Short mmCIF file of C-alpha atoms in Angstrom, two decimals:
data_model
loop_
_atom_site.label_atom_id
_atom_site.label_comp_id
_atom_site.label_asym_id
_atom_site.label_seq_id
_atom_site.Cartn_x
_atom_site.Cartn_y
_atom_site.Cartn_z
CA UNK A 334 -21.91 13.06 -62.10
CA UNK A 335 -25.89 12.99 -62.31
CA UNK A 336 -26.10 9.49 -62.99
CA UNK A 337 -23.61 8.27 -59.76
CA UNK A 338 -25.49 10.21 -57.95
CA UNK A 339 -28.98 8.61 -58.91
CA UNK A 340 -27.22 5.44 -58.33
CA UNK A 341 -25.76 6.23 -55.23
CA UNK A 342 -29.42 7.31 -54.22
CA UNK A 343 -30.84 4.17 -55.24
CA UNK A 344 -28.16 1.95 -53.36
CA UNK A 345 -28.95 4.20 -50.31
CA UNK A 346 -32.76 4.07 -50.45
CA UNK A 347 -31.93 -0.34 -50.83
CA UNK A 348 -29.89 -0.02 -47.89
CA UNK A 349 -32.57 1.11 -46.30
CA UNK A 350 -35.67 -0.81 -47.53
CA UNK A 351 -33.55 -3.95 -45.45
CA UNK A 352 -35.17 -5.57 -42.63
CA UNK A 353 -35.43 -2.87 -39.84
CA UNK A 354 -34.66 -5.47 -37.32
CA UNK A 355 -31.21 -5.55 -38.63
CA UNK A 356 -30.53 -2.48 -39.44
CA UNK A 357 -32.16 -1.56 -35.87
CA UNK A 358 -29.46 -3.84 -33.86
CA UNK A 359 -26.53 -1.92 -35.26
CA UNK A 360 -28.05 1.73 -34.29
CA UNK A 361 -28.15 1.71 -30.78
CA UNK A 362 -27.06 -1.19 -27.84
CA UNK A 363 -27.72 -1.62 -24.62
CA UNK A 364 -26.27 -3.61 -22.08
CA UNK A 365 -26.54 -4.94 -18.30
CA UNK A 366 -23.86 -5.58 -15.62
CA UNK A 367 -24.12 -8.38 -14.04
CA UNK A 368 -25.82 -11.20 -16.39
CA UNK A 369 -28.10 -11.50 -13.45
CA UNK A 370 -28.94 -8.91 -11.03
CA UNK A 371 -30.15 -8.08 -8.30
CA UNK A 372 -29.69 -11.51 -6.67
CA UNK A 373 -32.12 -11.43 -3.61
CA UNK A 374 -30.36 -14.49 -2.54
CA UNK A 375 -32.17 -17.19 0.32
CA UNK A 376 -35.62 -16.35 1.53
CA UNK A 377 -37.54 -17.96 4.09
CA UNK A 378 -41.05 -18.20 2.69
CA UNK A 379 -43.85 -16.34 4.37
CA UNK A 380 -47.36 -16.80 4.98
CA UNK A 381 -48.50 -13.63 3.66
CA UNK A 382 -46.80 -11.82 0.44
CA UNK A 383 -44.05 -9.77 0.53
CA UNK A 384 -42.62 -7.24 -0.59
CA UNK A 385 -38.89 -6.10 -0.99
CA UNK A 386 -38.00 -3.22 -2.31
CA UNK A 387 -34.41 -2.43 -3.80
CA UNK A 388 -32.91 1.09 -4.22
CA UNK A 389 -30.98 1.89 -6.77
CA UNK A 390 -27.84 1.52 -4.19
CA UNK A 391 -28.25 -1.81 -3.88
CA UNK A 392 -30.28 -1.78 -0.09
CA UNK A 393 -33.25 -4.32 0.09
CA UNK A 394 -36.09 -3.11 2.63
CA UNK A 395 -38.91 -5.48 3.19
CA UNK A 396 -41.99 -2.76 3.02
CA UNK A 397 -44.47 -5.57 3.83
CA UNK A 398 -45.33 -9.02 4.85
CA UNK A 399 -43.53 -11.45 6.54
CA UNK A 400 -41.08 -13.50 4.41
CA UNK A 401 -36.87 -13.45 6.06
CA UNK A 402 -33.88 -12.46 3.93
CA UNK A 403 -31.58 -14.37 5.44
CA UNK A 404 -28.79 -11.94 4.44
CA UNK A 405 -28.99 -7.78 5.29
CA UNK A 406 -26.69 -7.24 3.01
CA UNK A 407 -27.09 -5.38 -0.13
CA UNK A 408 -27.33 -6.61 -3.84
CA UNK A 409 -25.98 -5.52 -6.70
CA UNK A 410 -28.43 -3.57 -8.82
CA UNK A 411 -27.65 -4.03 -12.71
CA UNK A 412 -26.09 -1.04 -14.54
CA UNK A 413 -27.64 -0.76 -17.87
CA UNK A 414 -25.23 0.79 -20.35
CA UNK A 415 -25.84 2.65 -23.60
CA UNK A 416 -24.33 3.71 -26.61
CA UNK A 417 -24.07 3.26 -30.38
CA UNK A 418 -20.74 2.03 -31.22
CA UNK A 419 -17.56 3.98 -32.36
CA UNK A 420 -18.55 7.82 -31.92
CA UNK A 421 -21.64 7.01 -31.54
CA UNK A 422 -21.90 7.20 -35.41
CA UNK A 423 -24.35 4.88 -35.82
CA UNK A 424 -28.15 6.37 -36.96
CA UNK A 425 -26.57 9.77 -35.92
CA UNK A 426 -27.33 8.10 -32.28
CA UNK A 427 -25.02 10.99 -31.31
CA UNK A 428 -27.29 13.79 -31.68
CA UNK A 429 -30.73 12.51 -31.09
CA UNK A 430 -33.09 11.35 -27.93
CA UNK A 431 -33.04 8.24 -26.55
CA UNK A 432 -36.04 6.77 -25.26
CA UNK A 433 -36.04 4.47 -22.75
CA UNK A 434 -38.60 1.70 -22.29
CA UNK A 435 -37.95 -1.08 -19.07
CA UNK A 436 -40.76 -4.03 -18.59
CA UNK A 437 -41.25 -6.29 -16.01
CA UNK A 438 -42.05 -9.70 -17.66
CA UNK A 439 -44.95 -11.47 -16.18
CA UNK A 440 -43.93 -14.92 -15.66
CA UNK A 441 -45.68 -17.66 -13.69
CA UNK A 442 -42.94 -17.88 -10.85
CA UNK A 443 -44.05 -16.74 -7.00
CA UNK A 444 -41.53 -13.75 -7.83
CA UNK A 445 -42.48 -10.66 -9.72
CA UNK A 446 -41.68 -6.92 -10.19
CA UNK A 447 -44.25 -4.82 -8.82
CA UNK A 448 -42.21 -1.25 -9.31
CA UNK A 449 -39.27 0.05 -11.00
CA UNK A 450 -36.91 2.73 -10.83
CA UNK A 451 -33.55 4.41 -12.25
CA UNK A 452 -31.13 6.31 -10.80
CA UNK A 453 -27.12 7.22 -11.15
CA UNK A 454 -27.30 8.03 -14.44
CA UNK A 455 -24.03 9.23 -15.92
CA UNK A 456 -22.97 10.15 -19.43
CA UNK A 457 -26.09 11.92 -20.35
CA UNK A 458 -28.85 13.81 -18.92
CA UNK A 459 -32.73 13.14 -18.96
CA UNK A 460 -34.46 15.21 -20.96
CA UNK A 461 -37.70 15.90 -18.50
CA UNK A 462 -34.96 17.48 -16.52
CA UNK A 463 -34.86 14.21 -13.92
CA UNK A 464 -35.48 10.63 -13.39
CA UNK A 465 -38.64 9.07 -13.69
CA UNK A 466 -41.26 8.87 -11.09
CA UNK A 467 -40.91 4.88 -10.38
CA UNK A 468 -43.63 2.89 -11.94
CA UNK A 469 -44.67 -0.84 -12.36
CA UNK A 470 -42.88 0.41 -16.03
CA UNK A 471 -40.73 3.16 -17.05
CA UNK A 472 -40.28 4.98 -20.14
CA UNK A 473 -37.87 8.32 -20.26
CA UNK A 474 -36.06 10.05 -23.00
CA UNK A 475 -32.19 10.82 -22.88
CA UNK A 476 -30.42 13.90 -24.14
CA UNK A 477 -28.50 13.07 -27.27
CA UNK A 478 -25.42 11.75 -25.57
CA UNK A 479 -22.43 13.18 -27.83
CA UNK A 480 -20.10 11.67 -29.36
CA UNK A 481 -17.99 10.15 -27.00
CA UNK A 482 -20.58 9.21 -24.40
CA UNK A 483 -21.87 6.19 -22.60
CA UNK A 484 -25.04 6.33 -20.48
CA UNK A 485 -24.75 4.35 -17.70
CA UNK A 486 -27.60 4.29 -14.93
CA UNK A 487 -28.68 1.86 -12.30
CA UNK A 488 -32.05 0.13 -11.68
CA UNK A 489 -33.59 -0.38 -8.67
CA UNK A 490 -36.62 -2.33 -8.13
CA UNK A 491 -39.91 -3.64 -6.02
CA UNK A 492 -40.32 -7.51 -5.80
CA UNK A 493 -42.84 -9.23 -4.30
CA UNK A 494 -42.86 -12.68 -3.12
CA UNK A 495 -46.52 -14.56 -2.99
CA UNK A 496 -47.05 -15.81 0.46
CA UNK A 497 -46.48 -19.84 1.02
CA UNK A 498 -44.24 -19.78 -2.27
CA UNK A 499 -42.41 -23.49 -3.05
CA UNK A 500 -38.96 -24.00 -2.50
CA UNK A 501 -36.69 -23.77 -5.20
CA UNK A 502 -34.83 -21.00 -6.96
CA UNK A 503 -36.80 -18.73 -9.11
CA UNK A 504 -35.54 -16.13 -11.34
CA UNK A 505 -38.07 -12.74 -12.62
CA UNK A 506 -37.12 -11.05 -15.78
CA UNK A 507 -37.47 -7.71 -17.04
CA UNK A 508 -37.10 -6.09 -20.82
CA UNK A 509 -34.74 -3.32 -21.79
CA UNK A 510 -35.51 -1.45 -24.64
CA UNK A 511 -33.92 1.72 -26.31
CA UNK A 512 -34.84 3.52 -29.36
CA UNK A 513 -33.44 6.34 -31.18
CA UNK A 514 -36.30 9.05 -31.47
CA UNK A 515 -35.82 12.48 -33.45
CA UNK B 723 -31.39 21.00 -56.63
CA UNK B 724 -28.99 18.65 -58.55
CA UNK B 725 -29.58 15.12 -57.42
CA UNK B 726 -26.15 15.06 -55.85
CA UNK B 727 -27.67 17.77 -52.73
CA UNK B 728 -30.94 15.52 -52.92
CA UNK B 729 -28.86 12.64 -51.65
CA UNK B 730 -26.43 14.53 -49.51
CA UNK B 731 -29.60 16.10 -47.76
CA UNK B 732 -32.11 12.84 -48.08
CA UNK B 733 -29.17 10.47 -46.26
CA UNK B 734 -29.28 12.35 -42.89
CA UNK B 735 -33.36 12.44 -42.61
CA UNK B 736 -33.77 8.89 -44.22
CA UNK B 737 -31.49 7.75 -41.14
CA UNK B 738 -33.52 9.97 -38.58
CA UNK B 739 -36.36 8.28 -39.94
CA UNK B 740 -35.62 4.68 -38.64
CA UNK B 741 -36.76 3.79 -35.34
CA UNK B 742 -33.45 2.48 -34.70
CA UNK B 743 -34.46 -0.21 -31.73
CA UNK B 744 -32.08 -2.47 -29.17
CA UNK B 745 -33.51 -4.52 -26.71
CA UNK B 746 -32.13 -6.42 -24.02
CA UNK B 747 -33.47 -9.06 -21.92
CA UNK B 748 -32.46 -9.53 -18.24
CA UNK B 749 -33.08 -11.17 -15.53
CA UNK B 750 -33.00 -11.24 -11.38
CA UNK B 751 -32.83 -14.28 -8.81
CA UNK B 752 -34.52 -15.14 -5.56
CA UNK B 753 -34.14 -18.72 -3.75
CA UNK B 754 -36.58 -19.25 -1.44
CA UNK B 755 -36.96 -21.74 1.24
CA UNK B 756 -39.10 -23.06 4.20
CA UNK B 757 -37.82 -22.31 7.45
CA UNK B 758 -36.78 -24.60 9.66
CA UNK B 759 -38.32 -25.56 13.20
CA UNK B 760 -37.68 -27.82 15.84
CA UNK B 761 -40.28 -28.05 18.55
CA UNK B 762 -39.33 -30.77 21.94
CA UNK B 763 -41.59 -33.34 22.14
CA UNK B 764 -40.35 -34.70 25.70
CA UNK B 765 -37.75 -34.22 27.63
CA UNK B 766 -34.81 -36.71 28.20
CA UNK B 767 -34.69 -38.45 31.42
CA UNK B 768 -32.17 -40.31 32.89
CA UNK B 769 -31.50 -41.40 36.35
CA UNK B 770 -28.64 -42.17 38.61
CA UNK B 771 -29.91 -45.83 38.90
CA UNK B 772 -30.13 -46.40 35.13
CA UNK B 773 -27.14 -44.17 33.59
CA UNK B 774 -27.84 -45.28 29.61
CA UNK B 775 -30.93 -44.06 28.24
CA UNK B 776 -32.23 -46.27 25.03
CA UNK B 777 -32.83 -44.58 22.18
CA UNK B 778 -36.06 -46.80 21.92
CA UNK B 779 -39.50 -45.06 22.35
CA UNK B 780 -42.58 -45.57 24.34
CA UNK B 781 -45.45 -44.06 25.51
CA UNK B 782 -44.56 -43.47 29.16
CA UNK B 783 -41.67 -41.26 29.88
CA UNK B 784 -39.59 -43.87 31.10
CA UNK B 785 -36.22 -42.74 33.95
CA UNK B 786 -34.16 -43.61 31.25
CA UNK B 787 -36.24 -42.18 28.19
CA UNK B 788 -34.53 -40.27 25.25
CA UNK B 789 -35.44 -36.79 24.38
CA UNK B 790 -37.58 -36.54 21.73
CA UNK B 791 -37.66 -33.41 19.21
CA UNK B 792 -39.58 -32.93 15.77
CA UNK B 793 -38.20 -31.20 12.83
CA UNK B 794 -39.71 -29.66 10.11
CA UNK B 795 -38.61 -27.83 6.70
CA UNK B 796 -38.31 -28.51 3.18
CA UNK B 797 -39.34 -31.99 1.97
CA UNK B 798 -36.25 -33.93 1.01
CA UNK B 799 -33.88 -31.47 1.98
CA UNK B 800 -30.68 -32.91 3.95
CA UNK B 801 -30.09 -31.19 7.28
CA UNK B 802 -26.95 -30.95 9.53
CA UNK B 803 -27.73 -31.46 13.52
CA UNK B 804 -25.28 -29.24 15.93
CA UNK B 805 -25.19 -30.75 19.40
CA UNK B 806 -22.75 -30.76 21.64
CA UNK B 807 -20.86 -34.05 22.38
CA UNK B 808 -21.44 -33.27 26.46
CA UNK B 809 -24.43 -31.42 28.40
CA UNK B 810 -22.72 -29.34 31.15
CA UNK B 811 -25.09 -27.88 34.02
CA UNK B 812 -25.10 -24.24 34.89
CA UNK B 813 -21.68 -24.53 36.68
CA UNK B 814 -19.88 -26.19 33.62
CA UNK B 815 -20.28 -29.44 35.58
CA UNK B 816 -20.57 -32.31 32.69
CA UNK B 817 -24.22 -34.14 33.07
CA UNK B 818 -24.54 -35.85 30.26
CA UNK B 819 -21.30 -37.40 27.87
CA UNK B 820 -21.63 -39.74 24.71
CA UNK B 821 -24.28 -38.13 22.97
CA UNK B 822 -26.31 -40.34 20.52
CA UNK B 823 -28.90 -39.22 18.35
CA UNK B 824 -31.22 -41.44 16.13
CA UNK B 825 -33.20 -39.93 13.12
CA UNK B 826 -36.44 -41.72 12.16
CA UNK B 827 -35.78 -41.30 8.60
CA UNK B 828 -32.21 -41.71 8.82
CA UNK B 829 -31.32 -44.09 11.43
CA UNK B 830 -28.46 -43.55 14.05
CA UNK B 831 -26.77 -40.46 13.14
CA UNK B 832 -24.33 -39.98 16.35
CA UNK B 833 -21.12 -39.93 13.84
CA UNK B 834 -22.65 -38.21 11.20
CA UNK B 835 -25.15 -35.58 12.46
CA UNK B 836 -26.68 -34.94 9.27
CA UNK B 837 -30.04 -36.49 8.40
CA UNK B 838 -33.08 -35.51 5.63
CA UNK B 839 -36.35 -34.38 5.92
CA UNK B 840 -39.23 -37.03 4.59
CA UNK B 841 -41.95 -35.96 1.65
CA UNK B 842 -43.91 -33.95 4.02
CA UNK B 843 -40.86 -32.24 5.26
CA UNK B 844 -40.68 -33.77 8.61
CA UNK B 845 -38.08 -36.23 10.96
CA UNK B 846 -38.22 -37.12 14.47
CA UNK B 847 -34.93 -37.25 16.40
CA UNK B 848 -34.03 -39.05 19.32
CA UNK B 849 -31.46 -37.96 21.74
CA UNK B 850 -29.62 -39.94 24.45
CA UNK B 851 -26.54 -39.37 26.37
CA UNK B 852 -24.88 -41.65 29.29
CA UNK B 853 -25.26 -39.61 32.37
CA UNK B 854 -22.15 -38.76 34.76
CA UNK B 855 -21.95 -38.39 38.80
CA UNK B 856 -22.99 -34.95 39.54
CA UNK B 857 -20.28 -34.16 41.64
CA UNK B 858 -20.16 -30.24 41.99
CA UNK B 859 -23.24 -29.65 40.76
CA UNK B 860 -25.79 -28.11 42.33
CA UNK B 861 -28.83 -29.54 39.95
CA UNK B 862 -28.59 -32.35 37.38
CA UNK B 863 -30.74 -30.51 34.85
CA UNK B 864 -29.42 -29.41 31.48
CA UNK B 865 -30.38 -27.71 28.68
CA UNK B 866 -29.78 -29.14 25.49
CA UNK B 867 -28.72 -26.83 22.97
CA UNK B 868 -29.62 -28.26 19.42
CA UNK B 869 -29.70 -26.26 16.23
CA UNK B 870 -30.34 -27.37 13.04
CA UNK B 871 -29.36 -26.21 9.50
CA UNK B 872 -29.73 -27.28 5.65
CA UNK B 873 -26.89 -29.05 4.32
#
């Protein structure tokens, strides 16, 4: 009995001496709905930068300069999703935080996130009580979310558009992360 | 502690241990454009004693000139011209019939009312019209109503 358990210990601490990476990816997921999102759509260029700002709804506001939406409409704002697989087994992602961490990239585009923010979360609850106070970056932690639980919460966002930008279609990223914290 | 509890107890903290870590990328869209003007350069002109205007330009402003209207946006871009085939005066009293407009980096565009912008984003058009007896109308000037949008 000793010795299966010894080797059962030593095929356990192997399993977890691989590459974090990979173990990492199998822990906890997150996901976005849409692919892309929001989709600002056609802008007329302006001569001075602008900014549009994008609730968590969906509504764009232009909050300064002088660049035309040509559409009022609203966008869809992406739904970032997160869980850990069946029961939420994985890690014991069931009963521990979650910590958040969304990133604007910097890219070299006449687009770029200026301010962030999260709201509509379902699933779970935040564990400073409530969201965020929006920020060029955000980082929150998530109740453990149970068992059966995904969290699901929307992301709004502040874009500004560099005055006399060239035509063409331009695209701004932003990074995701989550990590399992005790 | 047999090593059977080490393991049972060690598996649970090991896994808390790992800074288990997903990350996803994503992305957002914007297409942005130059806006599109059109300022009149002159007027068109036509007269009861010479009813065709040519769509050929000078530097007076001939009876029979054409009007004359600049266009600016994005460089290269194809544009769509919306004019209406007749100029009617205030009254609904048809002025002007037969439309014809002539791009200077397209040509004669009449049928197809779409033309393109050069490098620098610019085209002159050149719009003429065959003019009709006024009869019923109280003044032979017209508006003409010309809007322009990328193709």
């Amino acid at each position: 009995m000793n010795r299966i358990a010894i080797v059962l210990l030593i095929a356990m601490s192997l399993l977890f001496a691989a590459p974090r990476q990979a173990l990492a990816q199998s822990d906890a997921s997150v996901t976005r709905s849409p692919a892309t999102a929001p989709t600002l759509g056609t802008t007329i260029r302006g001569t001075s930068a602008t900014t549009f700002s994008i609730s968590t709804a969906g509504a764009v506001t232009r909050t300064s300069g002088d660049a035309i939406r040509l559409t009022s409409g609203s966008v869809t704002t992406p739904t970032l999703s997160i869980n850990c697989g069946l029961l939420n087994l994985s890690g014991l992602c069931a009963l521990r935080y979650i910590r958040v961490t969304i990133t604007p990239v910097t890219g070299s585009g006449p687009a770029t996130i200026s301010r962030l923010r999260v709201g509509g979360l379902s699933g779970a609850t935040y564990r400073a009580g409530s969201a965020p106070t929006e920020a060029a970056s955000l980082t929150f932690d998530l109740n453990p979310i149970g068992l059966l639980s995904t969290a699901t919460l929307k992301l709004g966002m502040d874009v500004v558009l560099s005055a006399n930008a060239a035509s063409g279609v331009y695209s701004f990223d932003y990074i995701v992360t989550v990590q399992l914290v005790s | 502690m047999t090593p059977l509890r080490v393991l049972i107890i060690s598996v649970p903290l090991l896994v808390l241990a790992l800074p288990a870590l997903a990350q996803e990328p994503a992305r957002a869209t914007i297409s942005i454009e130059r806006s599109l003007s059109i300022v009149s350069v002159r007027p068109i002109q036509l007269s009861p004693e010479q009813r065709v205007a040519t769509l050929s330009l000078s530097a007076d402003i001939q009876p029979n000139a054409p009007a004359v209207i600049r266009v600016t946006g994005d460089p290269g871009r194809v544009y769509r011209i919306r004019v209406p085939r007749t100029l009617t005066s205030s009254e609904g009293v048809a002025l002007v019939e037969d439309l014809q407009i002539w791009s200077e980096n397209t040509g004669d565009v009449s049928v197809t009312r779409t033309s393109h912008m050069d490098l620098d984003g610019r085209d002159m058009l050149r719009v003429s019209g065959r003019l009709r007896p006024a009869n019923g109308a109280s003044e032979s000037v017209a508006a003409l109503p010309l809007s322009i949008d990328y193709e």
